[in-house]
Coordinates of C-alpha atoms (C1' of nucleotides) in Angstrom, one line a residue:
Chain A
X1 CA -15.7 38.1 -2.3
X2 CA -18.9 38.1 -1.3
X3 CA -20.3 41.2 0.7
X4 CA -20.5 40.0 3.5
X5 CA -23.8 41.5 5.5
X6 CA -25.7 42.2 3.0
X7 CA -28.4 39.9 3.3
X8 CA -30.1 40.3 0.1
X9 CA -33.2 38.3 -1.3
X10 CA -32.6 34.8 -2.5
X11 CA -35.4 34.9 -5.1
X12 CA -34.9 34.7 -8.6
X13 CA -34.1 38.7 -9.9
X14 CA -36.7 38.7 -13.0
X15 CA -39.2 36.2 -13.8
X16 CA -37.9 34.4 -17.6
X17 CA -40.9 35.1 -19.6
X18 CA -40.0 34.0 -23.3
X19 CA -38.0 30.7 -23.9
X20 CA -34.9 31.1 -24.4
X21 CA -35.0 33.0 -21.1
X22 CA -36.0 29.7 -19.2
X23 CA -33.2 27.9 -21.3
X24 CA -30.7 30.5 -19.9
X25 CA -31.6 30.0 -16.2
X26 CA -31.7 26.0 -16.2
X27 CA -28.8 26.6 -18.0
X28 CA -27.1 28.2 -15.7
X29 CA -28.7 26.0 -12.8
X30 CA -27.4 23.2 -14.5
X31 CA -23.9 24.3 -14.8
X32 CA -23.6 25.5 -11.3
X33 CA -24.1 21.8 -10.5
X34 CA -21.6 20.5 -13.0
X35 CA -19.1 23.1 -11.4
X36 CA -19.7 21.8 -8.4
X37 CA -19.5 18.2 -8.9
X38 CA -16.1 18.5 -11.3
X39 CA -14.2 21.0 -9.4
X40 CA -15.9 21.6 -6.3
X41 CA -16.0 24.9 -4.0
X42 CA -12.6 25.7 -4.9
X43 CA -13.9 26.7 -8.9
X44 CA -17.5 27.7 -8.0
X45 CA -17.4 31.4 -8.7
X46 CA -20.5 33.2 -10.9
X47 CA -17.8 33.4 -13.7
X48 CA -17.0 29.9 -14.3
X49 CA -20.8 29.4 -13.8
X50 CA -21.7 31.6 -16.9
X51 CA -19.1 30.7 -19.2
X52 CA -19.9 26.7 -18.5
X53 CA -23.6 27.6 -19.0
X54 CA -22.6 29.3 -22.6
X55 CA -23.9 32.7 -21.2
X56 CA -22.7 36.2 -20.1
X57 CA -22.0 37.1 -16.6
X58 CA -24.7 40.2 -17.2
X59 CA -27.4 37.5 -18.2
X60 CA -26.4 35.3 -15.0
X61 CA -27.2 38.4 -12.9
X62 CA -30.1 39.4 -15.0
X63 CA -32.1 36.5 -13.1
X64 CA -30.0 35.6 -9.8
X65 CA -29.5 38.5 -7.5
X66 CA -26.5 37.1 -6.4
X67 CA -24.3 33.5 -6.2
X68 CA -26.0 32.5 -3.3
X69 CA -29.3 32.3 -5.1
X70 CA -28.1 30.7 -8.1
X71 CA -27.3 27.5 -4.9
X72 CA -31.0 28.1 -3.4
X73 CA -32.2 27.5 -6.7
X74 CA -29.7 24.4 -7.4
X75 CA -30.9 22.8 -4.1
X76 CA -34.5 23.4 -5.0
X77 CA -34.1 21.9 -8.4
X78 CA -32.5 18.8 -6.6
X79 CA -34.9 18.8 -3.5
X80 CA -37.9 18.5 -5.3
X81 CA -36.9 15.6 -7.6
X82 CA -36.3 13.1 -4.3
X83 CA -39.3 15.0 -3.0
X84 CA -41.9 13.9 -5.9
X85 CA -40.2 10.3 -5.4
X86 CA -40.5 10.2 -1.3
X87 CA -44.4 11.4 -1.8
X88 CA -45.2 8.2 -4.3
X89 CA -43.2 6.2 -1.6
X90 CA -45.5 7.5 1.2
X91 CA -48.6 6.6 -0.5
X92 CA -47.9 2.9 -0.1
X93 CA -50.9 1.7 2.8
X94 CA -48.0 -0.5 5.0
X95 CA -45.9 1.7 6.7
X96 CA -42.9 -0.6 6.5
X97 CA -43.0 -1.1 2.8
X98 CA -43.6 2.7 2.6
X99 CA -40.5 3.3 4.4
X100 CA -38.3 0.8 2.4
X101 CA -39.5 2.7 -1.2
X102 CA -38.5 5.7 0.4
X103 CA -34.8 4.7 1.0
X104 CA -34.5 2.9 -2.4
X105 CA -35.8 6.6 -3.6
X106 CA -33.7 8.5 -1.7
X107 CA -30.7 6.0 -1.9
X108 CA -31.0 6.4 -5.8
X109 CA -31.1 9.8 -5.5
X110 CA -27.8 10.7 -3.2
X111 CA -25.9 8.2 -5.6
X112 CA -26.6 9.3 -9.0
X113 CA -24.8 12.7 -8.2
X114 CA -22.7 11.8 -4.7
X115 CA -20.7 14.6 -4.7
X116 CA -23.2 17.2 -5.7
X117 CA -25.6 15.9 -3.0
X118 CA -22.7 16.2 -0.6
X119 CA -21.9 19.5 -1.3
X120 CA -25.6 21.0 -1.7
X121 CA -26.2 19.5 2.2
X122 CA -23.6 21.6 3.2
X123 CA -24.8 24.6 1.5
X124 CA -28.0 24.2 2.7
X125 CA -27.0 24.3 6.5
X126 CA -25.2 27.5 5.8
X127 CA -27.4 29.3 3.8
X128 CA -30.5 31.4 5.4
X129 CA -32.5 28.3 7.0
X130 CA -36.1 29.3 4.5
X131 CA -36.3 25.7 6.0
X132 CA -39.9 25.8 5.5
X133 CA -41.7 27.1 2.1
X134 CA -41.4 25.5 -1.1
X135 CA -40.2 22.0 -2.0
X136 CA -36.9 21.7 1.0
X137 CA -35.7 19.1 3.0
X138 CA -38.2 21.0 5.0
X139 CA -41.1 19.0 3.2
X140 CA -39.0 15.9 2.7
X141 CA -38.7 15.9 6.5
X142 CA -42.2 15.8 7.5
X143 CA -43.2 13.0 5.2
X144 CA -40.7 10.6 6.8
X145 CA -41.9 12.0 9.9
X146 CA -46.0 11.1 8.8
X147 CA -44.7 7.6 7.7
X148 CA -43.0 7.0 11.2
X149 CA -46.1 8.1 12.9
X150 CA -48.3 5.6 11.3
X151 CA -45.7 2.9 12.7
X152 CA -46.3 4.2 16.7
X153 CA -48.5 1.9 18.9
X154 CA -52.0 3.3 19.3
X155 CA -51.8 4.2 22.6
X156 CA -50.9 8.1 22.9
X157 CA -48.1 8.5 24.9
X158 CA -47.6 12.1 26.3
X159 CA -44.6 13.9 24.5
X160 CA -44.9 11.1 21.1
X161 CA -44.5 13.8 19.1
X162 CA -41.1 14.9 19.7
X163 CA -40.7 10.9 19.7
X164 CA -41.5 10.8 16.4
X165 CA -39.2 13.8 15.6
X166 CA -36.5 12.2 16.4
X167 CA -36.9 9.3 14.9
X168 CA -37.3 10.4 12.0
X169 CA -34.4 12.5 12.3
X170 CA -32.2 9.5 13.2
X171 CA -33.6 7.3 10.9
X172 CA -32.9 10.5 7.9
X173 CA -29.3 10.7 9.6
X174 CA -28.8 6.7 9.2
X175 CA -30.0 7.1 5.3
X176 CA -27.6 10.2 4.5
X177 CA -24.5 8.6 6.7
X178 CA -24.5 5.6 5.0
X179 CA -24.8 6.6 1.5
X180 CA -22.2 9.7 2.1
X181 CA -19.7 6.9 2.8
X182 CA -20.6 4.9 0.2
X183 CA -20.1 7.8 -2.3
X184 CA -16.8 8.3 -0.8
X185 CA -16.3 4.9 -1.4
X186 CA -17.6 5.1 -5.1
X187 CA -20.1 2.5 -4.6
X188 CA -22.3 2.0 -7.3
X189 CA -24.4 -0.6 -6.5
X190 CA -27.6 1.4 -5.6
X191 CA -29.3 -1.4 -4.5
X192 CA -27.5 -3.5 -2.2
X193 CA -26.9 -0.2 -0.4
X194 CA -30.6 0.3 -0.3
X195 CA -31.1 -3.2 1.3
X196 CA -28.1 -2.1 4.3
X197 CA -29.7 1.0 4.7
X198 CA -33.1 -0.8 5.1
X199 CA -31.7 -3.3 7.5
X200 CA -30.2 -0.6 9.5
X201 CA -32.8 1.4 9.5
X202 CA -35.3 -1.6 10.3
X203 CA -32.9 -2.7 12.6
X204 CA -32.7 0.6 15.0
X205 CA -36.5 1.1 14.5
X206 CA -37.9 -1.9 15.7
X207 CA -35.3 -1.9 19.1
X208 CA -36.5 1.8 19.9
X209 CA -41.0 0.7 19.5
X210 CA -39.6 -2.5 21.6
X211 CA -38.2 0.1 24.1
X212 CA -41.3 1.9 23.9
X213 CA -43.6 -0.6 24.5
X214 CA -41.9 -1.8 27.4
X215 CA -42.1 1.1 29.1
X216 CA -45.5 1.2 27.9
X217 CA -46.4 -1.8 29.7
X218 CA -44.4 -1.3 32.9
X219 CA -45.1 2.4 33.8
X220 CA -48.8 3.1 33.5
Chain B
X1 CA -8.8 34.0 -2.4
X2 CA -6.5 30.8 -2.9
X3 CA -4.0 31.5 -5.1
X4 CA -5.7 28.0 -6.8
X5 CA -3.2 25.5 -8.4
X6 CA -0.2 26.3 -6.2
X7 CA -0.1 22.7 -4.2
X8 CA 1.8 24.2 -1.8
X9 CA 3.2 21.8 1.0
X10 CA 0.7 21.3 3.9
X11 CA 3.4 21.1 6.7
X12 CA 4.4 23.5 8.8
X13 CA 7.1 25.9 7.4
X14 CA 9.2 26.3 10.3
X15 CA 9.3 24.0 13.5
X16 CA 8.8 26.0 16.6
X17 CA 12.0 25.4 19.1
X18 CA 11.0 28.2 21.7
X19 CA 8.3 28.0 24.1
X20 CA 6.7 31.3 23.0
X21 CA 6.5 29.8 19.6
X22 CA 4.7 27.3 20.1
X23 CA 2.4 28.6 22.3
X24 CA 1.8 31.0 19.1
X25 CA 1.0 27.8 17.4
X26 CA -1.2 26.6 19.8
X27 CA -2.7 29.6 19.5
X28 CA -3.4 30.0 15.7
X29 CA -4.9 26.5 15.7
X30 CA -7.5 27.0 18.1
X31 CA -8.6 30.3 16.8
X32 CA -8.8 28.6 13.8
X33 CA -11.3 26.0 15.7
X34 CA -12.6 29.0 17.2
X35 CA -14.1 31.4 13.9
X36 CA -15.0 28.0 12.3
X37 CA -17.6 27.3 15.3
X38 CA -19.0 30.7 15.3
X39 CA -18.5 32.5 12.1
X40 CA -18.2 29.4 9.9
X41 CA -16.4 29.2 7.0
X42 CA -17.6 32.4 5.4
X43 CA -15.6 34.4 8.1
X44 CA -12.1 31.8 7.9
X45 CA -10.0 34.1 6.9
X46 CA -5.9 33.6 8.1
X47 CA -6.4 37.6 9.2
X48 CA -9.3 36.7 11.2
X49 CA -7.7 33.2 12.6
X50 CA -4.3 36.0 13.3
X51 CA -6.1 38.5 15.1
X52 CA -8.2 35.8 17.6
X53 CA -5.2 34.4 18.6
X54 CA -3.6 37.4 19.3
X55 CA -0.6 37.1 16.9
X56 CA 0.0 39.4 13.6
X57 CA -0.4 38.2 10.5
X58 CA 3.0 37.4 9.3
X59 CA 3.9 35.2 12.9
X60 CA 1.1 33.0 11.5
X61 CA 2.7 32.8 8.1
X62 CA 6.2 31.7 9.6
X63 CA 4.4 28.5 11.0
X64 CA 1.9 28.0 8.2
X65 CA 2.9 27.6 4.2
X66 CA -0.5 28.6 3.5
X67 CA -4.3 28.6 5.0
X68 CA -4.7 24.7 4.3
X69 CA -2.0 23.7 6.4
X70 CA -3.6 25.3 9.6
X71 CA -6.9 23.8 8.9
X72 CA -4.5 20.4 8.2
X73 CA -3.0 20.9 11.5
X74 CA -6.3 21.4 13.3
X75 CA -7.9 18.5 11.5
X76 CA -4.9 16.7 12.9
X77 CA -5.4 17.9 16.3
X78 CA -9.2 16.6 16.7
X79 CA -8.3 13.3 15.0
X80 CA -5.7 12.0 17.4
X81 CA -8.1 13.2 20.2
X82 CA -10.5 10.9 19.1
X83 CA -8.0 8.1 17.8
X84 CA -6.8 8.3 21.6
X85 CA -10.6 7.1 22.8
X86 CA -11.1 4.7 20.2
X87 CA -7.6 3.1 20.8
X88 CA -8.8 2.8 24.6
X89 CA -11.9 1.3 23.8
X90 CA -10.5 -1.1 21.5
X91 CA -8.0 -2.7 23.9
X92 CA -11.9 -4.0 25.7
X93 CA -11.7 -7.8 24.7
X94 CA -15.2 -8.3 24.5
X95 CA -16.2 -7.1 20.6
X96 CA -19.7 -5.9 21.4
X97 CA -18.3 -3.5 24.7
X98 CA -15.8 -2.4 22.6
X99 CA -17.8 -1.3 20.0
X100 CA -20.4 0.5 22.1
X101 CA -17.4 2.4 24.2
X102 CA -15.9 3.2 20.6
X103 CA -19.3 4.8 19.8
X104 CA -19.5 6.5 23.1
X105 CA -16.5 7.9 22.6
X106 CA -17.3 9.4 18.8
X107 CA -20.6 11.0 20.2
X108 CA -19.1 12.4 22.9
X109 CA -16.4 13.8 20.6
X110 CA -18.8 15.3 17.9
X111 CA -21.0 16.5 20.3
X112 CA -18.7 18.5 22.4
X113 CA -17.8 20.9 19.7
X114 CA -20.9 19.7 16.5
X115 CA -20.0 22.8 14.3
X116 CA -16.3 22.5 14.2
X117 CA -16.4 18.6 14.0
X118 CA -18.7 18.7 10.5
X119 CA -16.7 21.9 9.1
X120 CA -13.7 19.4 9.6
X121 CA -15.4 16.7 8.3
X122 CA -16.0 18.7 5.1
X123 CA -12.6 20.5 4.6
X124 CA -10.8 16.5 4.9
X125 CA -12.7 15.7 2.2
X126 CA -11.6 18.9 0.0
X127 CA -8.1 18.5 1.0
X128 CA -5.1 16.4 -0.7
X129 CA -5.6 12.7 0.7
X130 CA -3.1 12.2 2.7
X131 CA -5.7 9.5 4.3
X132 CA -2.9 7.4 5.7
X133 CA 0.3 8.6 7.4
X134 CA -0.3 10.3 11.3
X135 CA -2.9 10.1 13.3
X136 CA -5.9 10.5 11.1
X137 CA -9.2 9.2 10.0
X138 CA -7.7 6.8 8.4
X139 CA -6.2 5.4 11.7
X140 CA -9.6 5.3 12.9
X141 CA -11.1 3.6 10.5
X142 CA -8.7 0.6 11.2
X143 CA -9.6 0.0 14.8
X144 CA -13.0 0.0 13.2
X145 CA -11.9 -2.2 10.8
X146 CA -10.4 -4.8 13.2
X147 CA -12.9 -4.4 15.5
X148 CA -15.6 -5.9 13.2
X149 CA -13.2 -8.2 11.9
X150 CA -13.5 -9.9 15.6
X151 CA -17.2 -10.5 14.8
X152 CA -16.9 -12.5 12.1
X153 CA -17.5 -16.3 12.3
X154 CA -15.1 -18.3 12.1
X155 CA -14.8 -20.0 8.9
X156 CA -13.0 -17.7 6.7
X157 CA -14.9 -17.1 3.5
X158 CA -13.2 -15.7 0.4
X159 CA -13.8 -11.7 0.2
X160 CA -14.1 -11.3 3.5
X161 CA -11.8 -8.5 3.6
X162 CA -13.7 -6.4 1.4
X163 CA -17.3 -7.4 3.5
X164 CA -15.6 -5.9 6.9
X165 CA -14.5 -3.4 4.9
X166 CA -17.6 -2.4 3.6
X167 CA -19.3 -3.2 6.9
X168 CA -16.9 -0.6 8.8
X169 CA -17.6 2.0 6.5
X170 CA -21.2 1.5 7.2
X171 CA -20.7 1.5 11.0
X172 CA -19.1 5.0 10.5
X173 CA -21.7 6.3 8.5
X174 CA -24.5 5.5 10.8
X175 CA -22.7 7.5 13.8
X176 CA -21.4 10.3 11.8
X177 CA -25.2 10.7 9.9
X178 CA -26.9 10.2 13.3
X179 CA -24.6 12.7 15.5
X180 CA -24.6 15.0 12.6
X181 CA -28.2 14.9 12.6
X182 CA -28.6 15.3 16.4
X183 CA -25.7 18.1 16.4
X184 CA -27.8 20.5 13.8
X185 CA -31.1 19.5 16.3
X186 CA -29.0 20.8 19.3
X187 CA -29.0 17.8 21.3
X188 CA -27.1 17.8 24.3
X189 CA -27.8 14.6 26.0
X190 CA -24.8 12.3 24.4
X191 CA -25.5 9.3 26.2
X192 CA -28.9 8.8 25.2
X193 CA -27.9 9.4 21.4
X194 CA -25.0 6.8 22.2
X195 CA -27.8 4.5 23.1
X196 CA -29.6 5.2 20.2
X197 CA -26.6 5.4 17.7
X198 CA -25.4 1.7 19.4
X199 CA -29.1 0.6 18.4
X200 CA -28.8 1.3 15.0
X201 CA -25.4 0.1 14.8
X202 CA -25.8 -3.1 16.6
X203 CA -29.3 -3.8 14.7
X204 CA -27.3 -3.5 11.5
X205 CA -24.2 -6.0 12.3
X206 CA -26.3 -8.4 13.6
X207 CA -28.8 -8.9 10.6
X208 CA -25.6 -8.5 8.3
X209 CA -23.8 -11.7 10.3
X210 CA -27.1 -13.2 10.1
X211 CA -27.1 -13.1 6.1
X212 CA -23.3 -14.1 6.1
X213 CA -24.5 -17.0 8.1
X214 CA -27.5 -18.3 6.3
X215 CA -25.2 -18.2 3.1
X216 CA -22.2 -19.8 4.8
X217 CA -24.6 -23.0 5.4
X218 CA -26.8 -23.1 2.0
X219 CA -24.0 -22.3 -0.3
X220 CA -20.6 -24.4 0.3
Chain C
dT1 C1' 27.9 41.5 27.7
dT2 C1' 27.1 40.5 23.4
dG3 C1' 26.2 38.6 19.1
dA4 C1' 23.5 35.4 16.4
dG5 C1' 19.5 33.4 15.4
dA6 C1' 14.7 32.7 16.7
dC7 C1' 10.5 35.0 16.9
dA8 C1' 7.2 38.9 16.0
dT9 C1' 5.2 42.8 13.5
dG10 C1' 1.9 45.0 10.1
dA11 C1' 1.7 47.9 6.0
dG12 C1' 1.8 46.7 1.4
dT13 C1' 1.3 43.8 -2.9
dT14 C1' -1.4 41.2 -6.0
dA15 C1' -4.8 38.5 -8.0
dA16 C1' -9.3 36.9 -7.9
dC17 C1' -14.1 37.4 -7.7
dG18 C1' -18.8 39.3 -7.0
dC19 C1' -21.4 42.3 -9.3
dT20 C1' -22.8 46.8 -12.2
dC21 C1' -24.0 49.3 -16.2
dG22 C1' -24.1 51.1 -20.7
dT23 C1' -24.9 49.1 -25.0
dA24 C1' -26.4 45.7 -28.5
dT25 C1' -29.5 42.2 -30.2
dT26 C1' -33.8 39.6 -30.4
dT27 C1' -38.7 38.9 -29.7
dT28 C1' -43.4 40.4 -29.4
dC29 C1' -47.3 42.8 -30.7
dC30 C1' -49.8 46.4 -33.3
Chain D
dG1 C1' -42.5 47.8 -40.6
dG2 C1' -41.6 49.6 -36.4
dA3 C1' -41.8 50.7 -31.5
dA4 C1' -41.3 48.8 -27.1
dA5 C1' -40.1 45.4 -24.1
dA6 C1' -37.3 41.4 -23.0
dT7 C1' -33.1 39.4 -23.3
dA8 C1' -28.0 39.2 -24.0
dC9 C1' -23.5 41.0 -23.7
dG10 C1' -18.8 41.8 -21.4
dA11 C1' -15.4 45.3 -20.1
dG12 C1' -14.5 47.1 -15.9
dC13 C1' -15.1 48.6 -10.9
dG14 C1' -14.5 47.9 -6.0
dT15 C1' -13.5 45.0 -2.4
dT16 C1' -11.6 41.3 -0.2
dA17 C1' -8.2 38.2 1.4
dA18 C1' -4.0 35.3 0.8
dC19 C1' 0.5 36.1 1.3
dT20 C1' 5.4 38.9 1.4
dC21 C1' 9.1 41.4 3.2
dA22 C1' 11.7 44.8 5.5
dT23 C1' 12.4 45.8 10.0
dG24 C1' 12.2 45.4 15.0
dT25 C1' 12.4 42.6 19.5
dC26 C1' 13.4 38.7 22.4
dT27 C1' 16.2 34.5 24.0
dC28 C1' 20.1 32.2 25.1
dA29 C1' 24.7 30.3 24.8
dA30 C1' 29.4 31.4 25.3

DNA sequence: TTGAGACATGAGTTAACGCTCGTATTTTCC
DNA sequence: GGAAAATACGAGCGTTAACTCATGTCTCAA
């Protein structure tokens, strides 16, 4: 199993210089994911990785120091895909319609590969939180966060920014609950998931800047 | 690791009769619960679960067929907790109170023990579906089910099975993706993430019966 | 008291899996 | 062409962890 303590580095081994070396490593990326999505945890072992990837174990380990990074690299791959699409959301001017083309994006996302995404949140929770740095949910994170911001009343409240945190945590948390469920479900109507997520998420919004502006009103 | 393909039972080998036995049972389940909260599942090992509860290694093996069918058991053990609360909550006539006491009662549940709840949550997924049959999630998600099924007007349209359906699995989305979320932040304060959680939730059903309405009086 | 069965023990068996290393092949560059 | 570097290979090593089994101890009814 998996020497357990030895906390070594998560970045790739060796640097693929000529091409069929980058063709080996997505490769290999690619069928880690595959692993995962047919069989799960149970078959997800550097061995079944290679030989569904067409390649020798030696040549796995030739650019992943170990089967932890091969996943690192797996949820990189996957995090900055929705990432590039949650950054074209955000540059829409109206914070609401901003918000909506970020669920579509990320609804899309989550329910093209349900079970993968599943399994690669888990992974990410246990793996070494590198939260920030590079493309994670890190960066994913902070752009809902900016969007949300935009949507506060101009008045600065003392403590709004840990207001916004968690809004934007809840509002992430109402996005990934709903869509796990409907992949459990095998949904496949991206869309008219997208439009309950947005009504949810609209929904809880708006009662929580009502909230707020009451309070704004009553205790200055 | 699993001696993978061997779909051993999941029930336990040998019913305890003595007291001392099943206090040894007891015991193996909640060290189970125990390494799962703090060494996760890289450390879930049945000589790990043996040796936290005090009990050798083959004592747990005259219980257990095989490591699933402790993690069965506890998964059984948290479930009719919580279908115990929700059952409560559902007896209140009132839809709306029983709704927000059933969500009370899954945040308080989730929160008291965040780690172990979405281990579990994982693992039931992995795990032969025996969805129905004891108290399970599947129980659960009936109360849900008639719960929302109170809220709907009264002419009966055709598919509305499927629409509370759909709408309960939504409903248990939003709490487990919220309370997840707020479980990873460390939030301790349950009862204002019930408030918030019962926002989202009540936000959502309401614009969903409004749509069912407006399309119960233009279409027929 | 005593015998039978319930319960407990832990060293040992076995298979799987992460990973290494010595060797072979291909590419690059002069 | 040929040397050197990059890439590919896969048998095998070491460890881990699920599970067994032979043996010992406790409980309780008669």
């Amino acid at each position: 199993m998996s020497r357990t303590g030895k906390a070594a580095s998560l970045k790739p081994r060796k640097a693929a210089t000529q091409m069929r070396a980058s063709r080996t490593v997505e490769a290999i990326v690619e069928a880690a994911a595959r692993i995962l999505e047919t069989v799960g945890m149970e078959g997800y072992t550097t061995n079944a990785v290679a030989a569904r990837a067409g390649v020798s174990i030696g040549s796995l380990y030739q650019y992943f120091p170990n089967k932890d990074a091969i996943t690192v690299a797996l949820i990189e791959r996957e995090a900055a895909l929705l990432l590039t699409q949650v950054n074209e959301a955000a540059a829409e001017p109206e914070w609401k319609a901003a918000l909506k083309l970020m669920i579509t994006a990320a609804v899309r996302h989550q329910l093209s590969r349900p079970v993968l995404s599943r399994l690669l949140d888990v992974e990410e929770a246990r793996l070494p939180t590198r939260d920030e740095a590079a493309p994670g949910s890190g960066a994913i994170f902070k752009v809902v966060r900016a969007v949300i911001a935009r949507a506060m009343p101009a008045t600065a409240l003392p403590g709004l920014s840990s207001v916004v945190e968690q809004l934007a945590s809840d509002v992430i948390g109402i996005t990934r609950g709903m869509t796990d469920m409907a992949g459990r479900r095998h949904e496949a109507d991206g869309l008219d998931l997208a439009l309950r997520v947005e009504n949810a998420v609209c929904g809880y919004l708006f009662s929580a800047l009502k909230q707020m502006n009451s309070h704004d009103l009553h205790a200055p």
